[in-house]
Amino acid sequence: MIDKARLGLPEFARGSVWLVGAGPGDPGLLSALALCALEEADSIVFDALVDARILALARPGAFLDYAGKRGGRPSANQPDISARLVSLAREGRRVLRLKGGDPCVFGRGGEEALALAAAGVPFRIVPGITAGIGGLSYAGIPLTHRDTNSAVTFLSGHNSSGEVPDRLDWQAIARGAPVLVLYMALKHLERIAARLIAGGRSPQEPAAIVSKATTPQQRVVVSTLGELGRVAAGIDPPAVTVIGEVVRFRAALDWLTAPAGTPP
Ligand code: SAH
């Protein structure tokens, strides 16, 4: 139990919705606010990417409502989910909308918040650790390093219809930042890599795919931009891909599977 008063944490009021990021998987990465929300919520509307160990922290008796993909069928549509949040709140419940990573990083948190605001339902946004940051740290890859990059680009590898987002200016992305972090890109890595190489990135540039980051099934594959499409075939989602010189630091910084001080 968290001592909310001591930490000065806000009350989870009946009739309100908290949009909470659950982080990439490891329950140790939950925020104090996320833990409180799990302990207090009456209804929890959660996505497929929320780790089972985190849902197990829900208050006994809380109503768990799954809003993700089921057996290959498309996810519950967004207006339905937003309407559900509004009606649960209007019934006077404390509603926890729990999303993997951060709710506002490729997570439609903004859309749901807009619907709540339009309906006059009070809400709070609780950030979570996004997979493209936490997942890299668990792979021993620093997102920035003074020797390699002072900018990062986060991008989604597919658009709302599941295709490579063609409206993106791939030439500009290729030139824009030394480190690129791709979400939802596993299926399209070959085509994305080709566009980045056409935009001037070297096929020899280091790249890594981090699958199931921060969970006991985490797997990291280090490769090069030119080889990404080929190595992606054997990797399970969800996965983030990082392209850039920072990947080289993993050789020295893989604290999770090769901690410093252990013999090689
Ligand atoms: N809101 C989430 C992102 C949702 S989009 C966040 O902030 O992390 C879904 C994508 O997130 C996946 O396709 C994958 O690219 C990434 N992702 C989410 N959880 C992950 C995990 N545990 N390991 C690796 N990638 C993950």
Short mmCIF file of C-alpha atoms and ligand atoms in Angstrom, two decimals:
data_model
loop_
_atom_site.label_atom_id
_atom_site.label_comp_id
_atom_site.label_asym_id
_atom_site.label_seq_id
_atom_site.Cartn_x
_atom_site.Cartn_y
_atom_site.Cartn_z
CA MET A 1 0.00 0.00 0.00
CA ILE A 2 1.26 3.43 -0.89
CA ASP A 3 0.95 6.17 1.72
CA LYS A 4 -0.86 8.62 -0.55
CA ALA A 5 -1.12 11.39 2.00
CA ARG A 6 2.60 11.27 2.70
CA LEU A 7 3.39 11.56 -0.99
CA GLY A 8 0.72 14.21 -1.54
CA LEU A 9 -1.00 12.11 -4.21
CA PRO A 10 -4.43 13.14 -5.49
CA GLU A 11 -7.69 11.41 -4.69
CA PHE A 12 -9.11 9.10 -7.36
CA ALA A 13 -12.61 10.61 -7.36
CA ARG A 14 -15.74 8.67 -8.22
CA GLY A 15 -17.04 9.58 -11.64
CA SER A 16 -13.57 10.34 -13.01
CA VAL A 17 -11.26 8.58 -15.46
CA TRP A 18 -7.53 8.15 -15.06
CA LEU A 19 -5.66 7.48 -18.32
CA VAL A 20 -2.65 5.62 -17.04
CA GLY A 21 0.49 4.29 -18.66
CA ALA A 22 1.45 0.84 -17.38
CA GLY A 23 4.94 0.93 -18.86
CA PRO A 24 6.38 -1.69 -21.19
CA GLY A 25 5.91 -4.75 -18.97
CA ASP A 26 8.02 -4.97 -15.83
CA PRO A 27 5.66 -4.13 -12.92
CA GLY A 28 8.62 -2.48 -11.20
CA LEU A 29 8.33 0.32 -13.73
CA LEU A 30 4.82 1.36 -12.63
CA SER A 31 4.51 4.83 -11.15
CA ALA A 32 3.16 5.41 -7.65
CA LEU A 33 0.06 6.95 -9.22
CA ALA A 34 -0.46 3.90 -11.43
CA LEU A 35 -0.19 1.60 -8.39
CA CYS A 36 -2.71 3.69 -6.44
CA ALA A 37 -5.08 3.67 -9.39
CA LEU A 38 -4.86 -0.15 -9.58
CA GLU A 39 -5.59 -0.40 -5.86
CA GLU A 40 -8.60 1.94 -6.01
CA ALA A 41 -10.28 1.63 -9.41
CA ASP A 42 -13.79 0.19 -9.69
CA SER A 43 -13.44 -0.48 -13.43
CA ILE A 44 -10.27 -1.11 -15.38
CA VAL A 45 -10.42 -0.86 -19.16
CA PHE A 46 -7.15 -2.29 -20.45
CA ASP A 47 -5.34 -2.97 -23.71
CA ALA A 48 -3.66 -6.08 -25.05
CA LEU A 49 -0.19 -4.76 -24.26
CA VAL A 50 -0.78 -4.45 -20.51
CA ASP A 51 1.26 -7.13 -18.72
CA ALA A 52 -0.73 -9.80 -16.84
CA ARG A 53 1.41 -9.27 -13.72
CA ILE A 54 0.23 -5.67 -13.64
CA LEU A 55 -3.44 -6.57 -13.99
CA ALA A 56 -2.96 -8.98 -11.10
CA LEU A 57 -2.38 -5.91 -8.90
CA ALA A 58 -5.97 -4.75 -9.40
CA ARG A 59 -8.15 -4.42 -6.31
CA PRO A 60 -10.10 -7.67 -5.76
CA GLY A 61 -13.61 -7.00 -7.00
CA ALA A 62 -12.56 -4.46 -9.62
CA PHE A 63 -14.30 -5.01 -12.92
CA LEU A 64 -11.76 -5.81 -15.67
CA ASP A 65 -12.79 -4.86 -19.17
CA TYR A 66 -10.62 -5.86 -22.13
CA ALA A 67 -10.47 -3.37 -25.00
CA GLY A 68 -7.71 -4.88 -27.12
CA LYS A 69 -7.58 -7.26 -30.04
CA ARG A 70 -9.25 -10.63 -29.58
CA GLY A 71 -8.26 -13.70 -31.59
CA GLY A 72 -7.11 -11.74 -34.62
CA ARG A 73 -10.23 -9.59 -34.78
CA PRO A 74 -9.63 -5.87 -35.01
CA SER A 75 -9.48 -3.94 -31.76
CA ALA A 76 -12.69 -2.55 -30.31
CA ASN A 77 -13.20 0.66 -32.21
CA GLN A 78 -12.07 3.88 -30.67
CA PRO A 79 -15.46 5.66 -30.43
CA ASP A 80 -16.83 2.58 -28.61
CA ILE A 81 -14.00 2.62 -26.09
CA SER A 82 -14.34 6.35 -25.49
CA ALA A 83 -18.13 6.02 -25.07
CA ARG A 84 -17.56 3.18 -22.61
CA LEU A 85 -15.23 5.32 -20.51
CA VAL A 86 -17.78 8.13 -20.44
CA SER A 87 -20.67 5.87 -19.44
CA LEU A 88 -18.68 4.06 -16.70
CA ALA A 89 -17.70 7.43 -15.25
CA ARG A 90 -21.28 8.69 -15.39
CA GLU A 91 -22.32 5.64 -13.38
CA GLY A 92 -20.13 7.09 -10.64
CA ARG A 93 -17.22 4.68 -10.91
CA ARG A 94 -13.54 5.33 -10.57
CA VAL A 95 -12.44 4.33 -14.06
CA LEU A 96 -8.87 3.30 -14.80
CA ARG A 97 -8.00 3.33 -18.49
CA LEU A 98 -4.79 1.33 -18.51
CA LYS A 99 -2.51 1.33 -21.54
CA GLY A 100 0.87 -0.18 -22.30
CA GLY A 101 3.83 2.19 -22.18
CA ASP A 102 2.74 5.82 -22.11
CA PRO A 103 -0.90 6.56 -22.94
CA CYS A 104 -0.01 9.45 -25.24
CA VAL A 105 2.79 7.81 -27.21
CA PHE A 106 1.17 6.03 -30.16
CA GLY A 107 -1.50 5.03 -27.66
CA ARG A 108 -4.53 7.16 -28.58
CA GLY A 109 -4.56 8.66 -25.11
CA GLY A 110 -5.14 12.05 -26.68
CA GLU A 111 -8.23 10.84 -28.53
CA GLU A 112 -9.74 9.37 -25.39
CA ALA A 113 -8.93 12.48 -23.36
CA LEU A 114 -10.63 14.62 -26.01
CA ALA A 115 -13.77 12.50 -25.76
CA LEU A 116 -13.76 12.78 -21.96
CA ALA A 117 -13.24 16.53 -22.14
CA ALA A 118 -16.08 16.89 -24.66
CA ALA A 119 -18.37 14.88 -22.38
CA GLY A 120 -17.42 16.93 -19.32
CA VAL A 121 -15.96 13.91 -17.49
CA PRO A 122 -13.05 14.82 -15.19
CA PHE A 123 -9.86 12.99 -16.06
CA ARG A 124 -6.17 12.80 -15.25
CA ILE A 125 -3.33 11.60 -17.46
CA VAL A 126 -0.67 9.52 -15.71
CA PRO A 127 2.39 9.11 -17.93
CA GLY A 128 4.05 5.73 -18.22
CA ILE A 129 7.46 4.63 -19.41
CA THR A 130 7.22 4.25 -23.14
CA ALA A 131 8.64 1.12 -24.79
CA GLY A 132 11.00 3.15 -26.96
CA ILE A 133 12.73 4.53 -23.87
CA GLY A 134 12.34 1.84 -21.20
CA GLY A 135 12.90 -0.98 -23.67
CA LEU A 136 16.16 0.53 -24.82
CA SER A 137 17.39 0.98 -21.25
CA TYR A 138 16.65 -2.69 -20.55
CA ALA A 139 18.66 -3.57 -23.65
CA GLY A 140 21.65 -1.54 -22.44
CA ILE A 141 21.18 1.04 -25.20
CA PRO A 142 21.14 4.67 -24.05
CA LEU A 143 18.66 6.72 -26.07
CA THR A 144 21.10 9.62 -26.25
CA HIS A 145 24.81 9.89 -25.66
CA ARG A 146 26.89 13.02 -26.00
CA ASP A 147 29.30 11.32 -28.39
CA THR A 148 26.62 10.14 -30.78
CA ASN A 149 23.40 12.16 -30.78
CA SER A 150 21.62 15.15 -29.37
CA ALA A 151 18.35 14.36 -31.11
CA VAL A 152 16.02 11.37 -31.42
CA THR A 153 13.08 10.67 -33.71
CA PHE A 154 10.21 8.42 -32.61
CA LEU A 155 8.02 7.10 -35.37
CA SER A 156 5.27 4.66 -36.02
CA GLY A 157 6.01 2.07 -38.69
CA HIS A 158 2.43 1.79 -39.78
CA ASN A 159 -0.54 4.06 -40.28
CA SER A 160 -4.15 3.48 -39.27
CA SER A 161 -4.69 1.05 -42.15
CA GLY A 162 -1.60 -0.98 -41.25
CA GLU A 163 0.58 0.26 -44.14
CA VAL A 164 3.97 1.99 -44.13
CA PRO A 165 3.05 5.64 -43.48
CA ASP A 166 3.65 7.18 -46.90
CA ARG A 167 2.70 10.65 -45.82
CA LEU A 168 5.93 10.77 -43.83
CA ASP A 169 8.83 12.51 -45.55
CA TRP A 170 11.28 9.59 -45.34
CA GLN A 171 14.12 11.64 -46.82
CA ALA A 172 13.72 14.19 -44.04
CA ILE A 173 13.44 11.47 -41.40
CA ALA A 174 16.61 9.82 -42.71
CA ARG A 175 18.46 13.13 -42.32
CA GLY A 176 16.66 14.44 -39.26
CA ALA A 177 18.17 12.70 -36.24
CA PRO A 178 21.09 10.32 -35.71
CA VAL A 179 18.86 7.97 -33.67
CA LEU A 180 15.51 6.67 -34.87
CA VAL A 181 13.15 4.62 -32.70
CA LEU A 182 10.41 2.74 -34.53
CA TYR A 183 7.20 1.46 -33.00
CA MET A 184 4.79 -0.92 -34.74
CA ALA A 185 7.30 -1.47 -37.50
CA LEU A 186 8.22 -5.16 -37.30
CA LYS A 187 6.18 -6.20 -40.35
CA HIS A 188 7.44 -3.36 -42.52
CA LEU A 189 11.10 -3.18 -41.52
CA GLU A 190 12.43 -4.18 -44.91
CA ARG A 191 10.53 -1.40 -46.70
CA ILE A 192 11.27 1.17 -44.02
CA ALA A 193 14.99 0.34 -44.09
CA ALA A 194 15.00 0.68 -47.88
CA ARG A 195 13.44 4.15 -47.63
CA LEU A 196 15.93 5.26 -45.00
CA ILE A 197 18.86 3.97 -47.08
CA ALA A 198 17.43 5.74 -50.15
CA GLY A 199 17.30 8.86 -47.95
CA GLY A 200 21.02 8.63 -47.25
CA ARG A 201 21.46 6.37 -44.18
CA SER A 202 24.20 3.79 -44.41
CA PRO A 203 23.13 0.14 -44.66
CA GLN A 204 26.01 -0.59 -42.26
CA GLU A 205 24.56 1.59 -39.54
CA PRO A 206 23.98 -0.38 -36.31
CA ALA A 207 20.40 -1.27 -35.48
CA ALA A 208 18.70 -3.39 -32.84
CA ILE A 209 15.28 -4.91 -32.31
CA VAL A 210 14.06 -5.26 -28.73
CA SER A 211 11.17 -7.68 -28.44
CA LYS A 212 8.93 -8.05 -25.36
CA ALA A 213 11.09 -5.46 -23.67
CA THR A 214 11.31 -5.50 -19.86
CA THR A 215 9.42 -8.81 -19.62
CA PRO A 216 11.02 -12.17 -18.76
CA GLN A 217 10.79 -12.94 -22.51
CA GLN A 218 12.82 -9.91 -23.57
CA ARG A 219 14.98 -10.60 -26.61
CA VAL A 220 17.45 -8.25 -28.26
CA VAL A 221 18.84 -8.75 -31.73
CA VAL A 222 21.66 -6.49 -32.86
CA SER A 223 22.12 -6.07 -36.59
CA THR A 224 22.51 -3.35 -39.21
CA LEU A 225 20.02 -1.16 -41.04
CA GLY A 226 20.59 -3.10 -44.26
CA GLU A 227 19.85 -6.44 -42.57
CA LEU A 228 16.82 -5.36 -40.53
CA GLY A 229 14.20 -6.80 -42.86
CA ARG A 230 15.87 -10.20 -42.82
CA VAL A 231 16.32 -10.45 -39.04
CA ALA A 232 12.80 -9.15 -38.29
CA ALA A 233 11.28 -12.32 -39.71
CA GLY A 234 12.26 -14.37 -36.68
CA ILE A 235 11.15 -11.92 -34.00
CA ASP A 236 7.91 -11.86 -32.00
CA PRO A 237 5.92 -8.68 -31.44
CA PRO A 238 5.68 -6.36 -29.67
CA ALA A 239 9.06 -4.96 -30.59
CA VAL A 240 10.77 -1.61 -30.90
CA THR A 241 13.57 -1.01 -33.36
CA VAL A 242 16.40 1.43 -32.80
CA ILE A 243 18.71 2.64 -35.54
CA GLY A 244 21.87 4.59 -34.78
CA GLU A 245 25.33 4.56 -33.26
CA VAL A 246 23.94 4.31 -29.71
CA VAL A 247 23.30 0.61 -30.41
CA ARG A 248 27.07 -0.02 -30.11
CA PHE A 249 26.98 0.82 -26.39
CA ARG A 250 25.05 -2.38 -25.73
CA ALA A 251 28.31 -4.34 -26.02
CA ALA A 252 29.44 -2.67 -22.76
CA LEU A 253 26.10 -1.81 -21.14
CA ASP A 254 23.98 -4.96 -21.30
CA TRP A 255 23.36 -4.88 -17.54
CA LEU A 256 20.42 -7.28 -17.77
CA THR A 257 21.93 -10.38 -19.34
CA ALA A 258 25.67 -9.68 -19.06
CA PRO A 259 26.13 -7.56 -15.93
CA ALA A 260 29.45 -5.81 -15.38
CA GLY A 261 31.76 -7.82 -13.17
CA THR A 262 30.68 -11.22 -14.47
CA PRO A 263 33.22 -13.14 -16.51
CA PRO A 264 32.57 -12.91 -20.28
N1 SAH B 1 1.82 3.44 -25.81
C1 SAH B 1 2.84 2.45 -26.06
C2 SAH B 1 2.98 2.18 -27.56
C3 SAH B 1 1.75 1.54 -28.16
S1 SAH B 1 1.96 1.18 -29.86
C4 SAH B 1 4.17 2.92 -25.48
O1 SAH B 1 4.29 4.08 -25.09
O2 SAH B 1 5.09 2.10 -25.38
C5 SAH B 1 2.45 -0.51 -29.81
C6 SAH B 1 3.92 -0.65 -30.09
O3 SAH B 1 4.66 -0.32 -28.92
C7 SAH B 1 4.36 -2.03 -30.45
O4 SAH B 1 4.13 -2.31 -31.81
C8 SAH B 1 5.83 -1.96 -30.13
O5 SAH B 1 6.52 -1.26 -31.15
C9 SAH B 1 5.84 -1.08 -28.90
N2 SAH B 1 5.84 -1.86 -27.64
C10 SAH B 1 4.94 -1.83 -26.67
N3 SAH B 1 5.30 -2.63 -25.64
C11 SAH B 1 6.48 -3.17 -25.97
C12 SAH B 1 7.39 -4.07 -25.34
N4 SAH B 1 7.16 -4.59 -24.13
N5 SAH B 1 8.51 -4.39 -26.00
C13 SAH B 1 8.80 -3.88 -27.20
N6 SAH B 1 7.98 -3.04 -27.87
C14 SAH B 1 6.84 -2.67 -27.25
#
